[in-house]
CSV table of C-alpha atoms and ligand atoms in Angstrom, one decimal:
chain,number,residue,atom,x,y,z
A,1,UNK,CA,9.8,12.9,9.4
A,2,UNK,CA,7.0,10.3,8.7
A,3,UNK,CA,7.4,6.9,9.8
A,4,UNK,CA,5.0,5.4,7.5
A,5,UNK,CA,3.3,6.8,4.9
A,6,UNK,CA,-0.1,4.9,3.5
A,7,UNK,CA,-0.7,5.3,0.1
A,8,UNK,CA,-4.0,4.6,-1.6
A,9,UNK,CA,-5.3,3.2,-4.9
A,10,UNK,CA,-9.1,2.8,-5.3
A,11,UNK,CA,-12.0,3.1,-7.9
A,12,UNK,CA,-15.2,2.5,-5.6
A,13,UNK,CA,-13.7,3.4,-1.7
A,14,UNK,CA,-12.9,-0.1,-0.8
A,15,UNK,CA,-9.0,0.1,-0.5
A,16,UNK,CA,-9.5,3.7,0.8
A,17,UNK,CA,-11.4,2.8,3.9
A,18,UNK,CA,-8.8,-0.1,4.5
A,19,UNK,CA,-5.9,2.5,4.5
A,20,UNK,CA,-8.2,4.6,6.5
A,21,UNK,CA,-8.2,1.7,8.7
A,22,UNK,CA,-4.5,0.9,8.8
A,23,UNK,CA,-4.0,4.6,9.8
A,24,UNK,CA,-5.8,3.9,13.0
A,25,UNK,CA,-4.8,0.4,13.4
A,26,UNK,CA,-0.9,1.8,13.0
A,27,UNK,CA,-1.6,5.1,15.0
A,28,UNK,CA,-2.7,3.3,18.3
A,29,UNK,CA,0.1,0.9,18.0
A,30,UNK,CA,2.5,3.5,18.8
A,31,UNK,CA,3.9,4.6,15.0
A,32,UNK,CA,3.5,8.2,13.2
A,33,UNK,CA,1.7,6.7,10.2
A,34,UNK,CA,-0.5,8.9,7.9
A,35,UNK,CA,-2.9,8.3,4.9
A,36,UNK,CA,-2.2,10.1,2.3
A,37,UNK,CA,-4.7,10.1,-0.5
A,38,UNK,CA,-3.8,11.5,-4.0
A,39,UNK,CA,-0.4,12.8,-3.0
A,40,UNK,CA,2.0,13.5,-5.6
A,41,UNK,CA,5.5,13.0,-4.8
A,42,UNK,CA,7.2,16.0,-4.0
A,43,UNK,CA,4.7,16.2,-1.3
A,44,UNK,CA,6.0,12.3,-0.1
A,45,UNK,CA,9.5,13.2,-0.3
A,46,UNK,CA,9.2,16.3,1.4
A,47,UNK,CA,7.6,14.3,4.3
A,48,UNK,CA,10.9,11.7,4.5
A,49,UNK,CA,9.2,8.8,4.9
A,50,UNK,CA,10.7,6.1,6.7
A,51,UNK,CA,8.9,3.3,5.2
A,52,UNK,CA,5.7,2.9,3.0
A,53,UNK,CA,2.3,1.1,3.4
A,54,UNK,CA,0.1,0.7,-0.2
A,55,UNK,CA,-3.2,-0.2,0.1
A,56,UNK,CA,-4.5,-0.6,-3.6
A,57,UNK,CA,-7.7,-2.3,-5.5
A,58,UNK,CA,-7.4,-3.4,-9.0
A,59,UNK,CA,-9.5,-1.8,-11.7
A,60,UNK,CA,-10.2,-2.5,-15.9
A,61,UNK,CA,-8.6,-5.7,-16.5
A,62,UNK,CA,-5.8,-5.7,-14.1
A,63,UNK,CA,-5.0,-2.0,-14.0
A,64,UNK,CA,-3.9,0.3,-11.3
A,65,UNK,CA,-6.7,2.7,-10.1
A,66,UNK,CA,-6.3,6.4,-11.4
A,67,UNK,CA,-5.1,8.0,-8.2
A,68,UNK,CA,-2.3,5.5,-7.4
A,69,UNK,CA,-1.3,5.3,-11.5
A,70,UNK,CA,-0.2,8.8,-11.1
A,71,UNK,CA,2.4,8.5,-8.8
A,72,UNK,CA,4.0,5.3,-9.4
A,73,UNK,CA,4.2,7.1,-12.7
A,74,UNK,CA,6.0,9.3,-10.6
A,75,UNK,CA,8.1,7.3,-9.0
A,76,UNK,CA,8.9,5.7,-11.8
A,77,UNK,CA,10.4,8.1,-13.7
A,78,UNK,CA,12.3,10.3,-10.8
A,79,UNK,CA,13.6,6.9,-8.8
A,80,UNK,CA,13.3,8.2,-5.2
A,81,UNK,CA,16.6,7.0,-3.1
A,82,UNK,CA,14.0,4.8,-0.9
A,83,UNK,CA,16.7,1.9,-0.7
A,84,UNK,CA,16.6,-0.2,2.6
A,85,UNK,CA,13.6,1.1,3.9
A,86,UNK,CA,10.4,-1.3,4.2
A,87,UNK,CA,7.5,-1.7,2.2
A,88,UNK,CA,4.4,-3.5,2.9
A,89,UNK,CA,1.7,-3.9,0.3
A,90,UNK,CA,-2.0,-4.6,0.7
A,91,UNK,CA,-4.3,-5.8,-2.6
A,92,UNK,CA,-7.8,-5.8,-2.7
A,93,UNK,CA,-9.0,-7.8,-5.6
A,94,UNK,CA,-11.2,-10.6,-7.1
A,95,UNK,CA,-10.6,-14.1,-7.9
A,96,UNK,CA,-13.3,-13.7,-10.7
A,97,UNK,CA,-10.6,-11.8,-12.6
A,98,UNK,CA,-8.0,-14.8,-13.0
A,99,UNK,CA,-4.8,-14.0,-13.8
A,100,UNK,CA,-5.4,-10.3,-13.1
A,101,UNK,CA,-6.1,-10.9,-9.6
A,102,UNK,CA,-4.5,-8.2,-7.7
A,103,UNK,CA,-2.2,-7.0,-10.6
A,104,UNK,CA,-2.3,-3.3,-9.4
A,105,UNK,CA,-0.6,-4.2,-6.1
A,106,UNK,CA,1.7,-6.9,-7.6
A,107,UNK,CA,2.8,-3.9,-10.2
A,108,UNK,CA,3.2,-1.8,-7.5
A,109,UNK,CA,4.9,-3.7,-4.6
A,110,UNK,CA,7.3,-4.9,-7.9
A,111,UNK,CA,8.3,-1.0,-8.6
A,112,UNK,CA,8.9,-0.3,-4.9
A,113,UNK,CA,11.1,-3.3,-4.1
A,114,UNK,CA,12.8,-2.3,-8.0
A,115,UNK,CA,13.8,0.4,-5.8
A,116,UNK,CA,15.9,-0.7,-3.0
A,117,UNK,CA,13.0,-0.9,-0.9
A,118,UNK,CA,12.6,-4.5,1.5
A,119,UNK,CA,9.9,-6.7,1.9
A,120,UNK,CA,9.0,-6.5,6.1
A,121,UNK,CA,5.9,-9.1,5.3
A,122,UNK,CA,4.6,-11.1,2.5
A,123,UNK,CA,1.6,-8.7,0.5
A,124,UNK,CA,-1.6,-9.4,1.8
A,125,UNK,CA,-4.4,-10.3,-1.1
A,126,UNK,CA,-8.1,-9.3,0.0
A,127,UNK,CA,-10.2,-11.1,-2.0
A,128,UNK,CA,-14.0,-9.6,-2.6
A,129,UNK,CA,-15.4,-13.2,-3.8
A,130,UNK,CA,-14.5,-14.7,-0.2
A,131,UNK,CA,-15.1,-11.5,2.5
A,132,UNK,CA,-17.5,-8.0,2.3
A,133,UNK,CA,-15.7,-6.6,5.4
A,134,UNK,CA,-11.8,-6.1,3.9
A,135,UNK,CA,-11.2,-3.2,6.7
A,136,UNK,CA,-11.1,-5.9,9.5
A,137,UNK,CA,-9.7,-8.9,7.5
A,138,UNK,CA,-6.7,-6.9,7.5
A,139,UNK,CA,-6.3,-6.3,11.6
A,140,UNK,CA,-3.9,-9.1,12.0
A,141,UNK,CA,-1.7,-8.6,9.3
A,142,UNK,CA,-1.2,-4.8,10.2
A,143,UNK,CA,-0.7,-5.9,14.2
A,144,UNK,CA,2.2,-8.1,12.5
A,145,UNK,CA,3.1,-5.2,10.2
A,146,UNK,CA,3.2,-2.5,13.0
A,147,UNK,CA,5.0,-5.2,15.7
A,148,UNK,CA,7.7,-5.4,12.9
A,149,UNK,CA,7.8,-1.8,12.3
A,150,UNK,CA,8.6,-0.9,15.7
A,151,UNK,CA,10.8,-3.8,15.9
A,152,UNK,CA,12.9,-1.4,13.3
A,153,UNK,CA,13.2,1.6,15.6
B,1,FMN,C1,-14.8,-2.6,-13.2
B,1,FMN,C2,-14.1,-3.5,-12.2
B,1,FMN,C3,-12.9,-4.1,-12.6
B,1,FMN,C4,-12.1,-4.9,-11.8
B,1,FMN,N1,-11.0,-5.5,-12.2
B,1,FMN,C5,-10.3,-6.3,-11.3
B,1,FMN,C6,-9.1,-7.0,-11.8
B,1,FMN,O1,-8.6,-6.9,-12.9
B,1,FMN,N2,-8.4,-7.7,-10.8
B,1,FMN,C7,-8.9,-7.9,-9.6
B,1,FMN,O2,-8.3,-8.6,-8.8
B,1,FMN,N3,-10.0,-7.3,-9.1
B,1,FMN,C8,-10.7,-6.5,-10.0
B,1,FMN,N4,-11.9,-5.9,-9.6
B,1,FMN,C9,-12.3,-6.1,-8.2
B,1,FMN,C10,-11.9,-4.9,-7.3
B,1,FMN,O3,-10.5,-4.8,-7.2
B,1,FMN,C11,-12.5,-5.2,-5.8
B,1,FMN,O4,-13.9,-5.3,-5.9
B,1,FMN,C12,-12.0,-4.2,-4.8
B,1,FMN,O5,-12.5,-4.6,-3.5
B,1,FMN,C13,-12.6,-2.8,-5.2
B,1,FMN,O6,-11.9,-1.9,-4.3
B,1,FMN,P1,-12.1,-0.3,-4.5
B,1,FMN,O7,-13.5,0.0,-4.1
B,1,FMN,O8,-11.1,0.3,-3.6
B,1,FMN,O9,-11.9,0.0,-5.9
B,1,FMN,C14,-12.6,-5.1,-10.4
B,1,FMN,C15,-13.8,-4.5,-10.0
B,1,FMN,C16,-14.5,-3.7,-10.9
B,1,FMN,C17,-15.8,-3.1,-10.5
C-alpha cells in the first residue's frame, strides 16, 4: 500500500521537478509518498493508493500535457472506487493565458473529486509570470498538505 501517489503532467520539466520535489518534501515528513511518472493505471491501482498528489502544467491552449492526458483518460473511462480518500492538486500555469490559466489541473482535480475523492486543501496555482523557482514556492503548501495527511492516519 502507497500512501500517496504523485502524479505528473508536464511539457517542458517544470511540474515534474515540482513532484520531484513533493516526493522529498512528503518523504522526510514521515509519509510513503512516491512519484510516479507516466504510470498507467493498473500500475496505480495495483499500488492501492491511499490518497493522490497531481502536480500538472498546462499546455496548447488550456490542455492537459500528453503524459497526464493518458490516464485521466483512464480514469475516466474505468472509474477507480477512490471514494473518500484525499486529493490534493498542484497547477503550474500562466496568467498570460487568461481564462485557460491552469485548465489542466482544474480538469483534473474536477475528474478526481467526480470521483468520490475529498478535497484535504484548496489547489495551489503556480504561476510562471510571478516566480522562476515553482519547486520551493510550493514548500509550505506541501508542509500543510503532509501535516494534514498524517493527521489522517
Ligand atoms: C506552448 C505553451 C502553452 C501553454 N499554455 C498554457 C495555458 O493554456 N494555460 C496556462 O495556465 N499556462 C500555459 N502555459 C504555461 C505553462 O503551463 C507554464 O510555463 C508551466 O510552468 C510549464 O510547466 P512544464 O515545464 O511542466 O510544462 C503554456 C506554455 C507553453 C510553452
Amino acid at each position: 500500500m502507497l500512501e500517496v501517489a504523485i502524479l505528473s503532467g508536464s511539457a517542458f520539466g517544470a511540474a515534474e521537478e515540482v513532484a520531484r520535489h513533493a516526493e522529498q518534501q512528503l518523504t522526510a515528513a514521515g509519509l510513503a509518498a512516491c512519484h510516479l511518472p507516466d504510470i498507467g493505471l493498473d500500475a496505480l491501482l495495483a499500488l492501492d493508493p491511499q490518497a493522490l498528489l497531481v502536480v500538472t502544467s498546462t499546455t496548447g491552449m488550456g490542455e492537459v500535457p500528453d503524459d497526464l492526458q493518458a490516464l485521466l483518460d483512464e480514469i475516466e473511462a474505468w472509474q477507480p472506487d477512490w471514494r473518500g480518500r484525499p486529493v490534493a492538486v498542484i497547477g503550474l500555469g500562466d496568467s498570460c493565458y487568461g481564462e485557460n490559466f491552469c485548465a489542466a489541473a482544474l480538469q483534473a482535480h474536477a475528474l478526481l473529486l467526480k470521483l468520490g475523492m475529498r478535497d484535504v486543501q484548496s489547489q495551489l496555482q503556480l504561476d510562471a509570470s510571478e516566480t522562476v523557482t515553482p519547486a520551493e514556492d510550493a514548500e509550505p503548501w506541501l508542509a500543510r498538505l503532509a501535516a494534514q495527511l498524517l493527521k489522517l492516519r
